CSV table of C-alpha atoms and ligand atoms in Angstrom, one decimal:
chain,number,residue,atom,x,y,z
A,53,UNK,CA,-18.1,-90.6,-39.5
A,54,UNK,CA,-18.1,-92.4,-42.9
A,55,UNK,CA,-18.7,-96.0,-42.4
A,56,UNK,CA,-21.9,-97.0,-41.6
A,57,UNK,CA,-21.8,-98.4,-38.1
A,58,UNK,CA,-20.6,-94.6,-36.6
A,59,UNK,CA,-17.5,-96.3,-35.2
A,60,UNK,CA,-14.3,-94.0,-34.3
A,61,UNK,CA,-11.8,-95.0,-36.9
A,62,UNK,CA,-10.4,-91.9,-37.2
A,63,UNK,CA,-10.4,-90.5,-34.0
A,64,UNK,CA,-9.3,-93.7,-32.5
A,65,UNK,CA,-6.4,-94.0,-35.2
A,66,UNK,CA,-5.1,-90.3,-35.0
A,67,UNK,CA,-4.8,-90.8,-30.3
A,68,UNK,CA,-2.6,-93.9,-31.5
A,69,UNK,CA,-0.6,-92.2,-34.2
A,70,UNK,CA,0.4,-89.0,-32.0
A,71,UNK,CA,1.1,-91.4,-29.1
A,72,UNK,CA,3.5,-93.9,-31.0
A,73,UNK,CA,7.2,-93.5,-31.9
A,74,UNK,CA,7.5,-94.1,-35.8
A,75,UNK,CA,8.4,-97.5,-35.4
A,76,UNK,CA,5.7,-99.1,-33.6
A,77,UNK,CA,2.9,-97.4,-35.8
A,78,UNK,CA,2.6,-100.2,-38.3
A,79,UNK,CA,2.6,-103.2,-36.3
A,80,UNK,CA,2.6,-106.8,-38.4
A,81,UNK,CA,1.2,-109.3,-35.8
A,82,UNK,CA,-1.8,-108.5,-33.3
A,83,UNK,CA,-2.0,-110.9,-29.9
A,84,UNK,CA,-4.8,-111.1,-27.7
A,85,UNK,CA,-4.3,-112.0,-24.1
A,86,UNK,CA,-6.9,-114.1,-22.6
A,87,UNK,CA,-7.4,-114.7,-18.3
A,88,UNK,CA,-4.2,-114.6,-16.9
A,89,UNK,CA,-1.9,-114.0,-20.3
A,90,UNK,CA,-1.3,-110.4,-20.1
A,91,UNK,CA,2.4,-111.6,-18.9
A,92,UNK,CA,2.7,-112.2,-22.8
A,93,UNK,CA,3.5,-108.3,-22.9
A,94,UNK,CA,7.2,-109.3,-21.3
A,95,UNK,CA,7.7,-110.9,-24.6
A,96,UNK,CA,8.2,-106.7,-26.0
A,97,UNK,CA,11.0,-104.5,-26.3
A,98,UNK,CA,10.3,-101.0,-26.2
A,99,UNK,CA,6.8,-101.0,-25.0
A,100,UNK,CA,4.4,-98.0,-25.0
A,101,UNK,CA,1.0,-99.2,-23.4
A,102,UNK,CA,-2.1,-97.3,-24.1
A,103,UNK,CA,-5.1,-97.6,-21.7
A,104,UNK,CA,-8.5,-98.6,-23.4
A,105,UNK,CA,-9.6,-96.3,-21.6
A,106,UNK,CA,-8.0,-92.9,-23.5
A,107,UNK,CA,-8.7,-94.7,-26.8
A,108,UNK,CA,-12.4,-93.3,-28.5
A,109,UNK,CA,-14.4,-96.7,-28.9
A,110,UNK,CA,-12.9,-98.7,-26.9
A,111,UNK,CA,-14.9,-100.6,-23.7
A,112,UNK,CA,-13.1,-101.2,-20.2
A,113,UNK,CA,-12.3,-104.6,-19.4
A,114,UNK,CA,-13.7,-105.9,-15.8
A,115,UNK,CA,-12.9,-109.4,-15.9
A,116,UNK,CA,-9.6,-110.3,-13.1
A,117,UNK,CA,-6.7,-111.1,-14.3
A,118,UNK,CA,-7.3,-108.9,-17.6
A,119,UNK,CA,-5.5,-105.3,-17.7
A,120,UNK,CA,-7.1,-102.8,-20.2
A,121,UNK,CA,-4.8,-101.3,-22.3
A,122,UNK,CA,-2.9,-102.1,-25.8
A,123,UNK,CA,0.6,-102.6,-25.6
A,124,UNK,CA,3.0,-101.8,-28.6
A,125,UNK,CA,6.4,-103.0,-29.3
A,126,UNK,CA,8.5,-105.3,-30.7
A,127,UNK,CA,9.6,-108.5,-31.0
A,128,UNK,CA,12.3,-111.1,-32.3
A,129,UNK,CA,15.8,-110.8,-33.0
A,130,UNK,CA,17.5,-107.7,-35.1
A,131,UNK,CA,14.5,-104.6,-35.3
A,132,UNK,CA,12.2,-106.6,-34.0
A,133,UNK,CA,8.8,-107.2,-35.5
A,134,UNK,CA,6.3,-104.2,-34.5
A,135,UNK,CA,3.3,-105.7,-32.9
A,136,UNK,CA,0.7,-105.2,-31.3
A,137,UNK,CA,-1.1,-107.0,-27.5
A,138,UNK,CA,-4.6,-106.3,-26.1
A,139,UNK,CA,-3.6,-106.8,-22.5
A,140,UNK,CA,-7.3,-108.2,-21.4
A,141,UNK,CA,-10.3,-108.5,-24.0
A,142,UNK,CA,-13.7,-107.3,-23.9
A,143,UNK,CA,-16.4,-109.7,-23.5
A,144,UNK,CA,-19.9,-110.1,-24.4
A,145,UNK,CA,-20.9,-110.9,-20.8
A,146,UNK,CA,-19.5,-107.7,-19.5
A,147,UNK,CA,-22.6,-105.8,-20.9
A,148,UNK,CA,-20.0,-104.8,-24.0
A,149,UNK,CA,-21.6,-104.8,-27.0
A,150,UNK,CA,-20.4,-107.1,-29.7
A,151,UNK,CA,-19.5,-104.6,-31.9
A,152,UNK,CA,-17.2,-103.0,-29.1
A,153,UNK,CA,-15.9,-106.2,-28.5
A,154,UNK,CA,-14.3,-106.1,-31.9
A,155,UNK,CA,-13.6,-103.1,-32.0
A,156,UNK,CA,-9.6,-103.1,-31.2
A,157,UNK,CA,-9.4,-106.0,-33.4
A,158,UNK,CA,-10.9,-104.0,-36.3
A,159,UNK,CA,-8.6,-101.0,-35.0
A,160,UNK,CA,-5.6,-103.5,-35.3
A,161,UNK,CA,-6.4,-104.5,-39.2
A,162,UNK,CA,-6.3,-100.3,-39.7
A,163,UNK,CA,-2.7,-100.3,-37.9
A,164,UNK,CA,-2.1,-102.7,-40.6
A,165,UNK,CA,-1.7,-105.9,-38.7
A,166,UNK,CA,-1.9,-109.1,-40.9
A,167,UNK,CA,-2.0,-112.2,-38.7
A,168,UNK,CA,-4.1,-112.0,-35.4
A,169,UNK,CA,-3.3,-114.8,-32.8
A,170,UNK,CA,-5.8,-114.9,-29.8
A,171,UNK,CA,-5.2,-117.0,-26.7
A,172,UNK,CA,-7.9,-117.4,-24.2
A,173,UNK,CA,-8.6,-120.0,-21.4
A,174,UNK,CA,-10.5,-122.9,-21.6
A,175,UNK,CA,-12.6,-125.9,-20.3
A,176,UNK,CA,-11.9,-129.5,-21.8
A,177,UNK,CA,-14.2,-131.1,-22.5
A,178,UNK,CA,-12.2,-134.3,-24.2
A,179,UNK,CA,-11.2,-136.2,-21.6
A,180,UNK,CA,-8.0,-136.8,-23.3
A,181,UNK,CA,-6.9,-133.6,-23.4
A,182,UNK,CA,-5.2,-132.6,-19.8
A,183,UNK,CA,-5.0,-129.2,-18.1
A,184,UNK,CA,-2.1,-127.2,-18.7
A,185,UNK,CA,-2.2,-128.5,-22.5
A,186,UNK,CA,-2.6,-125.8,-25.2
A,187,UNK,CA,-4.9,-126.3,-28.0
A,188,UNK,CA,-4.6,-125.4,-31.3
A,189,UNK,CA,-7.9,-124.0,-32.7
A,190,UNK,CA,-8.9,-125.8,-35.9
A,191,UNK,CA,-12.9,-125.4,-35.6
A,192,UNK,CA,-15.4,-123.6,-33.7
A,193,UNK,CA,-18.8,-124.5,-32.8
A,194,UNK,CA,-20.5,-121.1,-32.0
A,195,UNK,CA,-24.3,-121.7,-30.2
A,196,UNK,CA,-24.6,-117.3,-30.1
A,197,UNK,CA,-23.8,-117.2,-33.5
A,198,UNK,CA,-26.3,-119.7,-34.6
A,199,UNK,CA,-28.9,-118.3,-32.5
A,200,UNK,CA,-29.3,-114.7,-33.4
A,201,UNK,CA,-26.2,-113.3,-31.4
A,202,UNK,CA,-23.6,-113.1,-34.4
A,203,UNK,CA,-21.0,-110.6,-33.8
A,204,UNK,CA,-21.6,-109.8,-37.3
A,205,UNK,CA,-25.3,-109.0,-37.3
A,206,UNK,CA,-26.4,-105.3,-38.7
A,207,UNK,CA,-25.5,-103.5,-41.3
A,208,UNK,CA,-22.8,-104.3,-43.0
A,209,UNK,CA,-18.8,-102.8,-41.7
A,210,UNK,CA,-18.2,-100.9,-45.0
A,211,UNK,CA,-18.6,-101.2,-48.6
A,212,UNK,CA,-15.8,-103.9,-49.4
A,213,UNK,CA,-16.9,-106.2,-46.6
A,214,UNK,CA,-18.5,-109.9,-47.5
A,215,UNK,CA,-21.9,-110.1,-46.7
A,216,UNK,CA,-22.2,-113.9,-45.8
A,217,UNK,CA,-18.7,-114.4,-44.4
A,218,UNK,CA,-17.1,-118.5,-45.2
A,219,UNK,CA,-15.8,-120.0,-42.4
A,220,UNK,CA,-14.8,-123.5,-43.7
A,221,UNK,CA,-11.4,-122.2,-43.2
A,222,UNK,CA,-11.5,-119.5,-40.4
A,223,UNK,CA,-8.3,-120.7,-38.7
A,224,UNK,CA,-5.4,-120.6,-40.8
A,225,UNK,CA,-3.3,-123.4,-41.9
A,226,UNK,CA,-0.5,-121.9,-41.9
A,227,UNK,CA,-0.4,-120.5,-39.0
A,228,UNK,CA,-1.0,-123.5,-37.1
A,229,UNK,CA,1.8,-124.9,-38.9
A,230,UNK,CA,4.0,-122.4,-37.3
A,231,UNK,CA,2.4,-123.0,-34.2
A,232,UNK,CA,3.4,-126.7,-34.3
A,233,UNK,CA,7.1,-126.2,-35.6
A,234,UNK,CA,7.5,-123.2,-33.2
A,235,UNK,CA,6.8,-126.1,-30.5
A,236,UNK,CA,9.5,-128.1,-32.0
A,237,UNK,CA,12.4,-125.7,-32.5
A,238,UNK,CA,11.3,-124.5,-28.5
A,239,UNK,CA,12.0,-128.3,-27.8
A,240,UNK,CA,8.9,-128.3,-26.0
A,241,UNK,CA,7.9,-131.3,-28.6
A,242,UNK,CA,4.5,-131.4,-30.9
A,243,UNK,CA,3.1,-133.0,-27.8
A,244,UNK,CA,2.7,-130.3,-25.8
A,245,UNK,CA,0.4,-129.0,-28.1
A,246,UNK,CA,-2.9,-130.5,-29.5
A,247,UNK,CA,-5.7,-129.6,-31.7
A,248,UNK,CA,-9.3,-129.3,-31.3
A,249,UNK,CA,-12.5,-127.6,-31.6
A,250,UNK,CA,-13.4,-124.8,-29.5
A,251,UNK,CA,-17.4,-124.2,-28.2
A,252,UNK,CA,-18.1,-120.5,-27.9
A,253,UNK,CA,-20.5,-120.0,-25.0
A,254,UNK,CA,-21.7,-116.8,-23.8
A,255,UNK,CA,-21.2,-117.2,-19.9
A,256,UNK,CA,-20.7,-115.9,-18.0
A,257,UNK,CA,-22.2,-119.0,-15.7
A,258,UNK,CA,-20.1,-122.2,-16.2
A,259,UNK,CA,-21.6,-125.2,-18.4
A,260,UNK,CA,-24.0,-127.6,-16.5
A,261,UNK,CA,-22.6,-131.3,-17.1
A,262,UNK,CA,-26.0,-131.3,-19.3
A,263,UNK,CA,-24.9,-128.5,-21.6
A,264,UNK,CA,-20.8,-129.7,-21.2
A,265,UNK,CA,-22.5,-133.4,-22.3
A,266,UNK,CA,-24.3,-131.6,-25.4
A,267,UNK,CA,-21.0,-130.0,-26.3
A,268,UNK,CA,-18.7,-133.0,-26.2
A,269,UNK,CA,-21.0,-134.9,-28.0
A,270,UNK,CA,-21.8,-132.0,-30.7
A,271,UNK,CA,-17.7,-132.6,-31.2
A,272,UNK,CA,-15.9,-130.0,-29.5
A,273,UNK,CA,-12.9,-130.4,-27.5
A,274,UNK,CA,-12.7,-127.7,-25.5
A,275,UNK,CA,-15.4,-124.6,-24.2
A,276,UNK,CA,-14.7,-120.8,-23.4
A,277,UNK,CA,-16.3,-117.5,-23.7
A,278,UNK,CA,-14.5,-115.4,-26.0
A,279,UNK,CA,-12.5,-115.6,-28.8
A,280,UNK,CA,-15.1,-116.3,-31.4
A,281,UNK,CA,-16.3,-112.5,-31.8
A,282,UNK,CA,-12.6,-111.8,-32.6
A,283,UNK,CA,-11.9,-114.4,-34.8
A,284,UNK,CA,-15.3,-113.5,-37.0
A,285,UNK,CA,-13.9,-109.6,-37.1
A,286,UNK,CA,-10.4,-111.2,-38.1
A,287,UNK,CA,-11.6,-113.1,-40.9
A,288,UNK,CA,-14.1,-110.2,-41.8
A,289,UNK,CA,-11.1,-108.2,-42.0
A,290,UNK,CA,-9.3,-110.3,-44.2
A,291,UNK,CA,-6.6,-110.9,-41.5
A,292,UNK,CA,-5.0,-115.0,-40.8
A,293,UNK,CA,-5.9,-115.7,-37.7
A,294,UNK,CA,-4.5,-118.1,-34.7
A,295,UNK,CA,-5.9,-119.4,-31.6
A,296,UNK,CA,-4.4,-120.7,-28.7
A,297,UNK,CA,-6.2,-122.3,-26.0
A,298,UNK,CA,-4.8,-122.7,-22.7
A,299,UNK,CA,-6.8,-125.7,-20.5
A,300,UNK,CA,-7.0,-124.6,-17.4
A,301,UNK,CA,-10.0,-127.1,-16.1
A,302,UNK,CA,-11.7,-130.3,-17.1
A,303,UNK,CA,-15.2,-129.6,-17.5
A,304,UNK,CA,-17.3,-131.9,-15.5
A,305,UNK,CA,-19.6,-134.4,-17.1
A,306,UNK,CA,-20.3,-137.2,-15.2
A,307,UNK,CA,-21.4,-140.6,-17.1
A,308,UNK,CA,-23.9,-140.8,-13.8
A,309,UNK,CA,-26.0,-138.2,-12.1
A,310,UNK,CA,-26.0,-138.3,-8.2
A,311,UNK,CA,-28.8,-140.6,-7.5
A,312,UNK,CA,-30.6,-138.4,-4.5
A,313,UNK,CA,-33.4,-141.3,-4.5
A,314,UNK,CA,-30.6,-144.4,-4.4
A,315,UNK,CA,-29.4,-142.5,-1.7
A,316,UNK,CA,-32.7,-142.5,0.8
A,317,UNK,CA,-33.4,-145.9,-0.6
A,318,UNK,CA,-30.0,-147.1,1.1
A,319,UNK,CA,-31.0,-144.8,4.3
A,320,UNK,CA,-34.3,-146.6,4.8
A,321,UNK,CA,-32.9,-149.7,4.0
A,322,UNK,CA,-30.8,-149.3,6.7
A,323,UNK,CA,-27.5,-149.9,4.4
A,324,UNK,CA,-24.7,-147.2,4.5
A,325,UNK,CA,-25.0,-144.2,2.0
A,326,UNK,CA,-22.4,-143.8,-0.1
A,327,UNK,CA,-22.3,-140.0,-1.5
A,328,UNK,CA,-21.0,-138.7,-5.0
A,329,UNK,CA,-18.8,-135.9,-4.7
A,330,UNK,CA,-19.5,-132.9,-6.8
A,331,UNK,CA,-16.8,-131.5,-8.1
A,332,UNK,CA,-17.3,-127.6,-9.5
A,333,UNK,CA,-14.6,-124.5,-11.5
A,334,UNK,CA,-13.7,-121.6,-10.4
A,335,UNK,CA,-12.0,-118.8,-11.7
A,336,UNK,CA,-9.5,-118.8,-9.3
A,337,UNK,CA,-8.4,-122.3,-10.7
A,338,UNK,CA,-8.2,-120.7,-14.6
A,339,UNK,CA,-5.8,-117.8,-13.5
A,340,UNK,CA,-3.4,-120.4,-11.4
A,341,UNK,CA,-2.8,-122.7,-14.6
A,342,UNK,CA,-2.9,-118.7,-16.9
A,343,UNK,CA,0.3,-118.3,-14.3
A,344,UNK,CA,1.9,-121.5,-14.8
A,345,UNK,CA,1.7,-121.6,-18.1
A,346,UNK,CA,1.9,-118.0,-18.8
A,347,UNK,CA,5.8,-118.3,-20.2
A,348,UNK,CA,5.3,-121.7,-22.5
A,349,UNK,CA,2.3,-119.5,-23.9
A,350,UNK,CA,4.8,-116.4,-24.1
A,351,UNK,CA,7.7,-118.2,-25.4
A,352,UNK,CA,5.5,-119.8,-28.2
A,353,UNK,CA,3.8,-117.1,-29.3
A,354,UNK,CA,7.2,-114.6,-29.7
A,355,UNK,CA,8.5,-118.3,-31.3
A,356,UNK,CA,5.3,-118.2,-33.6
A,357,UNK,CA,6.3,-114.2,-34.4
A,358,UNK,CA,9.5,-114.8,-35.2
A,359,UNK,CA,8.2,-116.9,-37.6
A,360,UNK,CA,6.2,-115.1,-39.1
A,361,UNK,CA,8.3,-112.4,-39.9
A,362,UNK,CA,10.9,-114.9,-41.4
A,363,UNK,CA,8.5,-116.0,-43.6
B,232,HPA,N1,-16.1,-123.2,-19.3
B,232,HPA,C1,-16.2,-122.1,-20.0
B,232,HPA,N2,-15.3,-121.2,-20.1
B,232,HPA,C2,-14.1,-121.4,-19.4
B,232,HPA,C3,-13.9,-122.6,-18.8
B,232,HPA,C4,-15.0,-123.6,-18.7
B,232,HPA,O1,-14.9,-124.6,-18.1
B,232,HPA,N3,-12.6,-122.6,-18.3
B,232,HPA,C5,-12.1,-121.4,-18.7
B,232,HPA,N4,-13.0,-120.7,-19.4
């Protein structure tokens, strides 16, 4: 191999070339499809899917709810704009490395995909923001990447890439733009989307309401753990790059802990106990809301597409 890291370009590009039809080789837009999104594939005409699993380089996703393969085809009125869908995404807490993680996105910017929009599923953790709402990403506060787990540590990609990568303006204007007026002309109405700062966490354990406090008050909005790995390859890429956060769950952080000593004061006391509930997340909770929300995230982002290619 010629680039530094040993990673499969070639190979990985030649199984995609003698697999597509002609017009699906150069797709425009790449999606990712976080828990419970992979229904955004419906949204193509003419689909080939690819398994991860027959592509050199490529991990196997594990997570439920997340197929492993990339789907190709189009989308929008006339031809159609070639694109390109990771049905389920690689993450960190898998045991994939980050550099596999990014891999298909760095695969994608080869294809010759401009614009990258990523949807995942997340936590709020403004109260104001309800589940079911999806967020448009206009920050990210990143813990791993601050603490010696940047997707982007080692040597350098190749010989044009940026060293120390800006991010002061990782998520692209414009494309939120288009997300909002692609809202609008859906009639969904700009409410139905809002915008926020997402907190990358590693998982794959859920926030205590200690670390969901820190978060809230460190000014994010809402928490997941994904998304930022891809967006770092995106921008390292040179690609624009949209995210789309689906709330499936408030995270909990209570203003006051469970008193276990108020408790067995009131028992000894002799007065009656009265007992917090605790409330907790599961995964099965994310991929019910992925469902129910899985065609206003499909129509959106074909909306957002459309756009795109118009533009
Ligand atoms: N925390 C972290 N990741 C998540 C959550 C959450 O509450 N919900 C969906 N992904």
């Amino acid at each position: 191999h010629t680039d530094p890291l040993s990673l499969p370009f070639e190979e990985t590009l030649a199984t995609l070339a003698s697999l597509l039809p002609e017009k699906l080789r150069r797709p425009q837009v790449g999606i990712v499809c976080g828990s419970g999104l992979s229904t955004l594939a419906a949204a193509l005409r003419e689909v080939v899917e690819v398994p991860y699993a027959s592509l050199p380089g490529f991990g196997k996703s594990t997570v439920p709810g997340h197929k492993s393969s990339l789907a190709f085809g189009l989308i929008g009125p006339g031809e159609g704009t070639p694109v390109v869908a990771m049905l389920g995404r690689l993450h960190p807490y898998e045991g994939h490395k980050l550099a596999t993680v990014v891999y298909p996105i760095r695969v994608m910017a080869r294809l010759g995909v401009k614009n990258l929009i990523i949807t995942n599923a997340a936590g709020a953790l403004n109260p104001n923001i309800a589940v079911g709402t999806i967020v448009v990403v206009q920050d990210h506060l990143a813990l791993p990447n601050m603490t010696g787990m940047n997707p982007l540590l080692g040597p350098p990609i190749g010989l044009n890439y940026p060293r120390f990568l800006p991010l002061s303006s990782a998520y692209s204007t414009s494309l939120r733009r288009l997300a909002f007026l692609s809202a609008h002309k859906l009639k969904l109405g700009l409410d139905a989307l809002a915008e926020g700062v997402y907190a990358w966490v590693s998982g794959p354990t859920y926030e205590t309401p200690a670390e969901g406090r820190m978060l809230r008050n460190a000014g994010a909005d809402v928490v997941g753990m994904s998304t930022v790995p891809e967006v770092l390859a995106g921008k390292e890429e040179g690609l624009e790059v949209l995210v789309l956060s689906l709330v499936t769950n408030m995270v909990v952080i209570p203003n006051k802990y469970r008193s276990i000593k108020e408790e067995v004061e009131a028992e000894l006391a002799g007065k009656p106990v009265v007992k917090q509930v605790e409330e907790t997340v599961s995964h099965e909770e994310v991929l019910m809301i992925g469902k129910q929300k899985a065609e206003v995230m499909k129509n959106l982002v074909e909306k957002i597409v459309e756009l795109i290619a118009s533009g």
